[in-house]
């Protein structure tokens, strides 16, 4: 960030300057924070980079006397407005006060006390000379300005590099650290023992931690040949023979251990269930029996062959309890009545319409919103509407009729055609088509007056003209307009 300078810069105000702001944004207020000066300044001042500025002094002059002096800092220059140059300023700098100025009052670049304080005073080349110092010791100045000299030369960088930094309480050692000692120290591992002898280090009683079995010769094999010791038990004096092992192997799991053969054969002691197939003739004997049911026994009434034949002649699900009248009453019927029987031959409304040859119109609303899909009507049969442009009616077949009955203000109708306005249809027709249109005058007794439509489109009649066949007439026209076409 720096102050910028121009030689001999001077300009004048071209608009009045206020001494105090009148808005809530003084920094951008025209003629307070933004000042207008002669466009001659545009050729000299360029807008400072962010952080840079100019210092300008504003004043009023009467003869050789200057008054109302104000120092301003210029932080932005705008040369985009034709005929003027606009300066964005910070007012009342360096202890000066804000003043008002008139067109023609002066603004120029001067050296100010603040400018001098911003300017570093380091012009003596000897202060900026980058040469390295010379000599063997710290320099001491002697003589006087502007030609001081070193009474004792400065030490060089190379000389200082050969020295050791001094540390309080320490001095140079009388014992040299030899190369052999350095090599010996390098051969000692980090964390190596410092104070124990070899004998002490080999003594297992001083060791810590655990040792792997694998590092003790023969230990694992010796352990494998031993039996696990259990508290309260020792080795048996009765050997377990091979014959005993064979005998035990022949006994099934869960075999009986305490019952005799006679006891085991006694059915009264048996538990569980026994399959019928394991008892001779039991199944065939059961098959010759009738299942008993509680409260029932064998009937004394035999089921005769005639009764069996009669029962066979009755269809499954035949009625049991309804009279003929009930059965003939259609309100009690179920199922589907065929077309030939006066029915629809269907169980759904859609299928019934299909069987009866009815189309979608059979269930379409007579009056509603008409619609279509692919040229096939899908909505109501008729649709009507009214708005500020008139009334319309749409048909499911695609035809549309628009009408408007409108009264105009009184006017003179002459033999020269006059435009009385246009008509935007209350509903549009198919784009790209032109409907049939007709405009008639029906108001008042004016048989020699006619109305015509000009240039109709699918959305409107742009112009309607009226003409008198012979004598000019002053009438109050009433027009009836009609448009017929297709909406799809």
Coordinates of C-alpha atoms in Angstrom, one line a residue:
X1 CA 0.0 0.0 0.0
X2 CA 1.5 3.3 -1.0
X3 CA 0.7 7.0 -1.7
X4 CA 0.7 7.9 -5.4
X5 CA 2.1 11.1 -6.8
X6 CA 1.7 13.3 -10.0
X7 CA 3.8 16.3 -10.9
X8 CA 1.9 19.6 -11.1
X9 CA -1.6 18.1 -10.9
X10 CA -4.4 20.6 -10.6
X11 CA -8.1 20.6 -11.4
X12 CA -11.4 22.4 -10.4
X13 CA -14.7 21.3 -9.1
X14 CA -17.6 21.3 -11.6
X15 CA -20.3 20.8 -9.1
X16 CA -21.0 22.0 -5.6
X17 CA -19.4 20.1 -2.7
X18 CA -21.3 19.6 0.6
X19 CA -19.6 20.0 4.0
X20 CA -21.8 17.4 5.6
X21 CA -23.6 14.3 4.3
X22 CA -27.4 14.2 3.9
X23 CA -27.8 10.4 3.4
X24 CA -27.1 7.3 5.4
X25 CA -24.3 6.3 3.0
X26 CA -21.8 9.2 3.1
X27 CA -19.0 7.1 1.5
X28 CA -20.9 6.9 -1.8
X29 CA -23.0 10.1 -1.6
X30 CA -22.6 12.2 -4.7
X31 CA -21.0 15.6 -4.0
X32 CA -19.9 14.5 -0.5
X33 CA -18.1 11.2 -0.7
X34 CA -18.0 11.2 -4.5
X35 CA -16.8 14.6 -6.0
X36 CA -17.1 15.7 -9.6
X37 CA -14.1 17.5 -11.1
X38 CA -13.2 18.6 -14.6
X39 CA -12.8 15.8 -17.1
X40 CA -9.3 17.1 -17.8
X41 CA -8.3 15.2 -14.8
X42 CA -9.3 12.0 -16.5
X43 CA -6.2 12.1 -18.7
X44 CA -3.9 12.2 -15.6
X45 CA -5.5 10.3 -12.7
X46 CA -6.0 6.6 -12.9
X47 CA -7.9 4.6 -10.3
X48 CA -5.4 3.5 -7.6
X49 CA -4.9 -0.2 -6.9
X50 CA -6.6 -1.5 -3.8
X51 CA -4.8 0.0 -0.8
X52 CA -3.1 2.8 -2.8
X53 CA -4.3 6.5 -2.7
X54 CA -3.7 10.1 -3.8
X55 CA -3.5 13.1 -1.4
X56 CA -5.2 16.2 -2.8
X57 CA -5.7 19.7 -1.2
X58 CA -9.0 21.6 -1.9
X59 CA -9.2 25.3 -1.3
X60 CA -10.9 28.6 -2.3
X61 CA -8.8 31.4 -3.7
X62 CA -9.6 35.1 -3.8
X63 CA -6.7 36.9 -5.4
X64 CA -3.6 35.5 -3.7
X65 CA -5.5 34.5 -0.5
X66 CA -6.4 30.9 0.0
X67 CA -9.1 29.8 2.5
X68 CA -11.2 26.8 3.5
X69 CA -8.3 24.4 3.0
X70 CA -9.2 20.7 3.3
X71 CA -6.9 17.7 2.7
X72 CA -8.6 14.7 1.1
X73 CA -7.5 11.1 0.4
X74 CA -8.6 9.8 -3.1
X75 CA -9.2 6.1 -3.1
X76 CA -11.0 5.6 -6.4
X77 CA -11.2 7.4 -9.8
X78 CA -14.2 6.9 -12.2
X79 CA -13.7 8.2 -15.7
X80 CA -16.7 6.5 -17.2
X81 CA -19.1 9.5 -17.1
X82 CA -18.8 11.7 -20.1
X83 CA -17.8 15.3 -19.4
X84 CA -16.6 14.7 -15.8
X85 CA -14.2 12.8 -13.6
X86 CA -15.6 11.3 -10.3
X87 CA -13.3 11.0 -7.3
X88 CA -14.2 8.8 -4.3
X89 CA -12.6 10.5 -1.3
X90 CA -12.0 10.4 2.5
X91 CA -12.8 13.9 3.7
X92 CA -11.0 16.1 6.3
X93 CA -7.6 14.3 6.4
X94 CA -4.5 15.3 8.5
X95 CA -6.4 17.4 11.0
X96 CA -8.3 19.6 8.4
X97 CA -12.0 20.3 8.5
X98 CA -14.8 19.6 6.0
X99 CA -15.8 22.6 3.9
X100 CA -18.3 23.3 1.1
X101 CA -17.0 24.3 -2.3
X102 CA -18.5 25.8 -5.5
X103 CA -17.8 25.0 -9.1
X104 CA -14.5 26.6 -10.0
X105 CA -12.9 26.1 -6.6
X106 CA -9.4 24.4 -6.8
X107 CA -8.2 20.9 -6.1
X108 CA -4.5 20.1 -6.5
X109 CA -1.7 17.7 -5.4
X110 CA 0.6 19.2 -2.8
X111 CA 3.2 17.8 -0.4
X112 CA 1.6 17.5 3.1
X113 CA 3.0 16.6 6.5
X114 CA 1.2 13.3 6.3
X115 CA 2.7 12.6 2.9
X116 CA 6.2 13.1 4.4
X117 CA 5.5 10.8 7.3
X118 CA 4.5 8.1 4.8
X119 CA 7.8 8.5 2.9
X120 CA 10.8 6.4 4.4
X121 CA 13.9 8.5 5.1
X122 CA 16.5 6.0 3.9
X123 CA 18.1 7.8 1.0
X124 CA 21.7 7.4 2.2
X125 CA 23.3 4.8 0.0
X126 CA 25.6 3.7 2.7
X127 CA 22.6 2.5 4.7
X128 CA 21.4 0.3 1.8
X129 CA 24.8 -1.1 0.8
X130 CA 24.6 -4.9 0.8
X131 CA 28.4 -5.6 1.0
X132 CA 29.5 -8.0 3.8
X133 CA 31.5 -6.6 6.7
X134 CA 35.3 -7.2 6.8
X135 CA 37.8 -7.5 9.6
X136 CA 38.5 -9.7 12.5
X137 CA 36.4 -8.2 15.3
X138 CA 33.2 -6.3 16.0
X139 CA 33.2 -2.9 14.3
X140 CA 33.3 0.4 16.2
X141 CA 32.3 3.6 14.4
X142 CA 34.5 6.6 14.6
X143 CA 34.6 10.0 12.8
X144 CA 31.6 12.1 12.0
X145 CA 28.9 12.3 9.3
X146 CA 29.0 12.2 6.3
X147 CA 32.3 10.2 6.5
X148 CA 32.2 7.8 9.5
X149 CA 34.8 5.0 9.6
X150 CA 35.3 1.8 11.5
X151 CA 37.9 2.2 14.2
X152 CA 38.0 -1.6 14.4
X153 CA 37.1 -3.8 11.4
X154 CA 34.1 -6.1 11.4
X155 CA 34.6 -9.9 11.6
X156 CA 34.0 -11.8 8.4
X157 CA 31.3 -14.5 8.0
X158 CA 34.1 -17.2 7.5
X159 CA 35.8 -16.2 10.7
X160 CA 32.6 -16.4 12.7
X161 CA 31.8 -19.8 11.2
X162 CA 34.9 -21.2 12.9
X163 CA 33.7 -20.3 16.3
X164 CA 31.6 -22.1 19.0
X165 CA 28.6 -20.5 20.6
X166 CA 29.2 -19.6 24.2
X167 CA 26.9 -21.2 26.8
X168 CA 26.7 -19.8 30.4
X169 CA 28.5 -22.0 32.9
X170 CA 30.3 -24.0 30.3
X171 CA 33.8 -23.9 28.7
X172 CA 35.9 -25.9 26.4
X173 CA 36.7 -29.5 27.5
X174 CA 40.2 -30.7 28.2
X175 CA 39.4 -34.2 27.0
X176 CA 39.3 -34.7 23.3
X177 CA 36.6 -37.0 21.8
X178 CA 38.7 -39.3 19.6
X179 CA 37.6 -41.1 16.5
X180 CA 38.2 -44.5 18.1
X181 CA 35.8 -43.5 20.9
X182 CA 33.2 -42.3 18.4
X183 CA 33.4 -45.7 16.5
X184 CA 33.1 -47.6 19.8
X185 CA 30.0 -45.7 20.8
X186 CA 28.5 -46.3 17.3
X187 CA 28.9 -50.0 17.8
X188 CA 26.8 -50.1 21.0
X189 CA 23.0 -50.7 20.3
X190 CA 20.5 -48.2 21.5
X191 CA 19.3 -49.3 25.0
X192 CA 22.2 -51.7 25.6
X193 CA 23.1 -52.6 29.2
X194 CA 25.3 -50.2 31.0
X195 CA 26.3 -51.7 34.4
X196 CA 26.0 -55.6 34.4
X197 CA 28.8 -58.0 33.9
X198 CA 28.6 -61.0 31.4
X199 CA 28.2 -63.4 34.4
X200 CA 25.3 -61.5 35.8
X201 CA 23.6 -61.3 32.4
X202 CA 23.9 -65.1 31.9
X203 CA 22.5 -65.9 35.4
X204 CA 18.9 -67.1 34.8
X205 CA 17.9 -66.1 38.3
X206 CA 18.2 -62.5 37.3
X207 CA 16.2 -62.9 34.1
X208 CA 12.7 -61.5 33.6
X209 CA 9.8 -62.2 31.2
X210 CA 9.0 -65.7 29.8
X211 CA 10.9 -68.3 27.8
X212 CA 9.5 -70.4 24.9
X213 CA 9.3 -74.2 25.4
X214 CA 10.9 -74.6 22.0
X215 CA 14.1 -73.0 23.3
X216 CA 14.6 -75.8 26.0
X217 CA 15.9 -79.0 24.4
X218 CA 13.7 -82.1 24.9
X219 CA 11.2 -80.3 27.1
X220 CA 8.1 -80.7 24.8
X221 CA 8.7 -84.4 24.2
X222 CA 9.1 -85.1 27.9
X223 CA 5.8 -83.3 28.6
X224 CA 4.0 -85.2 25.9
X225 CA 4.8 -88.5 27.6
X226 CA 3.2 -87.5 30.8
X227 CA -0.5 -87.9 32.1
X228 CA -2.3 -84.8 33.3
X229 CA -2.4 -84.7 37.1
X230 CA -5.9 -84.3 38.7
X231 CA -6.3 -83.2 42.3
X232 CA -7.2 -86.2 44.6
X233 CA -6.4 -88.8 42.0
X234 CA -3.4 -91.0 41.3
X235 CA -2.4 -93.9 38.9
X236 CA -4.7 -97.0 39.1
X237 CA -3.5 -100.3 40.3
X238 CA -6.1 -102.1 38.1
X239 CA -5.0 -102.2 34.5
X240 CA -7.7 -101.8 31.8
X241 CA -7.2 -104.9 29.6
X242 CA -7.8 -105.4 25.9
X243 CA -10.5 -107.9 26.5
X244 CA -12.4 -105.4 28.7
X245 CA -12.1 -102.8 26.0
X246 CA -13.5 -105.2 23.4
X247 CA -16.4 -106.2 25.6
X248 CA -17.3 -102.5 26.3
X249 CA -17.2 -101.7 22.6
X250 CA -19.9 -104.3 21.9
X251 CA -22.4 -102.7 24.2
X252 CA -24.7 -100.2 22.5
X253 CA -25.2 -96.7 23.8
X254 CA -27.9 -96.5 26.5
X255 CA -28.0 -100.3 26.9
X256 CA -29.9 -101.6 29.9
X257 CA -27.8 -102.1 32.9
X258 CA -30.0 -103.5 35.7
X259 CA -33.0 -105.6 34.3
X260 CA -33.1 -109.3 33.6
X261 CA -34.3 -110.8 30.2
X262 CA -37.6 -111.8 31.8
X263 CA -38.3 -108.4 33.1
X264 CA -37.4 -106.8 29.7
X265 CA -39.9 -109.1 27.9
X266 CA -42.8 -108.4 30.3
X267 CA -45.2 -106.1 28.3
X268 CA -46.6 -104.6 31.5
X269 CA -43.3 -102.9 32.0
X270 CA -43.0 -101.5 28.5
X271 CA -43.3 -97.8 27.6
X272 CA -44.0 -95.9 24.4
X273 CA -46.2 -97.1 21.4
X274 CA -46.2 -100.1 19.1
X275 CA -47.1 -100.0 15.4
X276 CA -50.3 -101.9 14.3
X277 CA -48.3 -103.7 11.6
X278 CA -46.2 -105.4 14.3
X279 CA -49.3 -107.2 15.6
X280 CA -50.6 -110.1 13.4
X281 CA -54.1 -109.7 11.8
X282 CA -54.9 -106.5 13.8
X283 CA -55.3 -104.2 10.7
X284 CA -57.6 -106.6 8.8
X285 CA -59.8 -107.1 11.9
X286 CA -60.1 -103.3 12.3
X287 CA -61.0 -102.9 8.6
X288 CA -64.1 -105.2 9.1
X289 CA -65.5 -102.9 11.7
X290 CA -67.6 -99.6 11.6
X291 CA -66.3 -96.6 13.3
X292 CA -68.3 -96.0 16.5
X293 CA -69.8 -92.5 17.1
X294 CA -70.9 -91.2 20.5
X295 CA -74.7 -91.4 20.8
X296 CA -75.2 -93.6 17.7
X297 CA -75.6 -97.2 17.0
X298 CA -76.5 -99.5 14.1
X299 CA -79.7 -98.4 12.2
X300 CA -82.8 -100.6 11.9
X301 CA -83.6 -98.9 8.5
X302 CA -81.7 -100.2 5.6
X303 CA -80.7 -97.9 2.8
X304 CA -82.5 -99.5 -0.2
X305 CA -81.3 -99.7 -3.8
X306 CA -84.2 -97.5 -4.9
X307 CA -83.3 -94.8 -2.4
X308 CA -79.7 -94.9 -3.6
X309 CA -80.8 -94.5 -7.2
X310 CA -83.1 -91.6 -6.3
X311 CA -80.3 -89.8 -4.5
X312 CA -77.9 -90.3 -7.4
X313 CA -80.4 -88.5 -9.6
X314 CA -80.2 -85.3 -7.5
X315 CA -77.5 -82.9 -8.6
X316 CA -74.9 -81.8 -6.1
X317 CA -75.9 -78.6 -4.4
X318 CA -79.6 -78.9 -5.4
X319 CA -82.0 -76.8 -3.4
X320 CA -83.2 -78.2 -0.2
X321 CA -85.6 -75.8 1.4
X322 CA -86.9 -73.2 -1.2
X323 CA -90.3 -73.2 -2.8
X324 CA -90.9 -72.9 -6.5
X325 CA -92.0 -69.3 -6.2
X326 CA -88.8 -68.4 -4.4
X327 CA -86.7 -70.2 -7.0
X328 CA -88.5 -68.4 -9.9
X329 CA -88.1 -64.9 -8.4
X330 CA -85.2 -63.3 -10.3
X331 CA -84.4 -61.2 -7.3
X332 CA -83.2 -64.4 -5.6
X333 CA -81.2 -65.5 -8.6
X334 CA -77.4 -65.7 -8.8
X335 CA -75.0 -66.1 -11.7
X336 CA -75.2 -64.4 -15.1
X337 CA -78.3 -64.1 -17.3
X338 CA -77.4 -64.6 -21.0
X339 CA -78.4 -62.1 -23.7
X340 CA -80.9 -64.6 -25.0
X341 CA -82.6 -64.7 -21.6
X342 CA -83.0 -61.0 -21.4
X343 CA -79.7 -60.4 -19.5
X344 CA -76.4 -58.8 -20.3
X345 CA -74.3 -62.0 -20.4
X346 CA -71.7 -60.3 -18.2
X347 CA -70.8 -59.8 -14.6
X348 CA -69.3 -56.3 -15.0
X349 CA -70.7 -53.1 -16.3
X350 CA -67.9 -52.8 -18.9
X351 CA -68.5 -56.3 -20.3
X352 CA -72.2 -55.8 -20.2
X353 CA -71.8 -52.6 -22.4
X354 CA -69.6 -54.6 -24.8
X355 CA -72.1 -57.5 -25.0
X356 CA -75.0 -55.0 -25.6
X357 CA -73.0 -53.1 -28.3
X358 CA -72.8 -49.9 -26.3
X359 CA -69.8 -47.5 -26.7
X360 CA -68.1 -45.2 -24.2
X361 CA -70.8 -42.6 -24.8
X362 CA -73.2 -44.8 -22.8
X363 CA -71.5 -43.7 -19.6
X364 CA -70.2 -40.3 -20.7
X365 CA -71.4 -37.2 -18.9
X366 CA -73.8 -35.2 -21.1
X367 CA -72.4 -31.9 -19.9
X368 CA -68.9 -31.5 -18.5
X369 CA -65.4 -31.2 -19.9
X370 CA -64.8 -32.6 -23.4
X371 CA -61.5 -34.3 -24.1
X372 CA -59.9 -36.6 -26.6
X373 CA -56.9 -38.9 -27.1
X374 CA -55.6 -39.6 -30.5
X375 CA -58.8 -38.2 -32.1
X376 CA -61.1 -40.4 -29.9
X377 CA -63.4 -38.5 -27.5
X378 CA -62.7 -39.4 -23.8
X379 CA -64.7 -36.8 -21.9
X380 CA -68.2 -35.4 -21.7
X381 CA -70.5 -35.0 -24.7
X382 CA -71.0 -31.2 -24.4
X383 CA -68.9 -28.5 -22.8
X384 CA -70.1 -24.9 -22.4
X385 CA -68.2 -21.9 -21.1
X386 CA -68.5 -18.1 -20.8
X387 CA -65.9 -15.4 -20.2
X388 CA -65.3 -11.8 -21.0
X389 CA -64.9 -12.7 -24.7
X390 CA -68.3 -14.4 -25.1
X391 CA -69.7 -17.9 -24.9
X392 CA -68.6 -21.2 -26.5
X393 CA -69.9 -24.7 -26.8
X394 CA -67.8 -27.7 -27.6
X395 CA -68.9 -31.1 -28.9
X396 CA -67.3 -34.4 -28.3
X397 CA -67.2 -34.8 -32.1
X398 CA -64.7 -32.0 -32.3
X399 CA -66.9 -29.1 -33.4
X400 CA -66.9 -25.7 -31.5
X401 CA -69.2 -22.7 -31.7
X402 CA -68.2 -19.3 -30.3
X403 CA -70.6 -16.3 -30.0
X404 CA -70.5 -12.7 -28.7
X405 CA -73.3 -10.1 -28.4
X406 CA -71.8 -6.7 -27.8
X407 CA -73.0 -3.1 -27.9
X408 CA -70.7 -0.3 -29.0
X409 CA -70.8 3.4 -28.2
X410 CA -72.6 5.9 -30.5
X411 CA -70.6 6.8 -33.6
X412 CA -70.9 8.1 -37.1
X413 CA -70.8 5.5 -39.8
X414 CA -69.9 6.7 -43.3
X415 CA -69.3 5.3 -46.7
X416 CA -65.6 5.1 -45.7
X417 CA -64.8 1.9 -44.0
X418 CA -64.0 2.3 -40.3
X419 CA -62.4 -0.1 -37.8
X420 CA -64.5 -0.6 -34.7
X421 CA -62.2 -3.1 -33.0
X422 CA -61.5 -6.9 -33.0
X423 CA -62.7 -10.1 -31.2
X424 CA -60.6 -12.6 -29.3
X425 CA -62.7 -15.9 -29.3
X426 CA -63.7 -17.2 -25.8
X427 CA -62.0 -20.5 -26.8
X428 CA -59.4 -21.2 -29.4
X429 CA -59.8 -23.4 -32.5
X430 CA -57.3 -25.9 -33.9
X431 CA -54.0 -24.1 -34.6
X432 CA -53.5 -23.5 -38.3
X433 CA -57.2 -23.5 -39.1
X434 CA -59.6 -20.7 -39.8
X435 CA -63.1 -21.0 -38.5
X436 CA -66.2 -19.8 -40.4
X437 CA -67.0 -16.3 -39.0
X438 CA -69.9 -13.9 -39.4
X439 CA -70.4 -10.4 -37.9
X440 CA -73.9 -8.8 -38.2
X441 CA -75.2 -5.4 -37.1
X442 CA -78.5 -5.8 -35.4
X443 CA -78.9 -2.6 -33.3
X444 CA -81.2 0.3 -34.3
X445 CA -82.9 1.0 -37.6
X446 CA -79.9 1.1 -40.0
X447 CA -80.6 -1.2 -42.9
X448 CA -77.9 0.5 -45.0
X449 CA -75.1 -0.3 -42.5
X450 CA -73.0 -3.5 -42.7
X451 CA -70.2 -5.1 -40.6
X452 CA -67.4 -7.3 -41.9
X453 CA -64.7 -9.4 -40.3
X454 CA -61.1 -8.9 -41.5
X455 CA -58.3 -11.6 -41.4
X456 CA -59.8 -14.1 -38.9
X457 CA -57.3 -16.6 -37.3
X458 CA -57.8 -19.6 -35.1
X459 CA -57.8 -17.4 -32.0
X460 CA -59.4 -14.0 -33.0
X461 CA -60.8 -11.6 -35.6
X462 CA -58.1 -8.9 -35.6
X463 CA -60.3 -6.2 -37.2
X464 CA -64.1 -5.5 -37.7
X465 CA -65.0 -2.9 -40.1
X466 CA -68.4 -1.0 -40.5
X467 CA -69.6 0.9 -43.6
X468 CA -72.7 2.8 -44.7
X469 CA -74.0 1.9 -48.1
X470 CA -75.1 5.5 -48.9
X471 CA -75.8 8.3 -46.5
X472 CA -73.6 8.7 -43.4
X473 CA -75.5 7.8 -40.2
X474 CA -74.9 8.2 -36.5
X475 CA -75.9 5.0 -34.7
X476 CA -75.2 3.0 -31.6
X477 CA -74.1 -0.3 -33.1
X478 CA -75.0 -3.7 -31.6
X479 CA -72.9 -6.5 -33.1
X480 CA -73.6 -10.3 -33.1
X481 CA -70.5 -12.3 -33.9
X482 CA -70.3 -16.0 -34.7
X483 CA -67.3 -18.4 -35.2
X484 CA -67.7 -22.1 -36.1
X485 CA -64.8 -24.6 -36.4
X486 CA -63.1 -27.5 -34.8
X487 CA -61.3 -27.7 -31.4
X488 CA -59.5 -30.9 -32.4

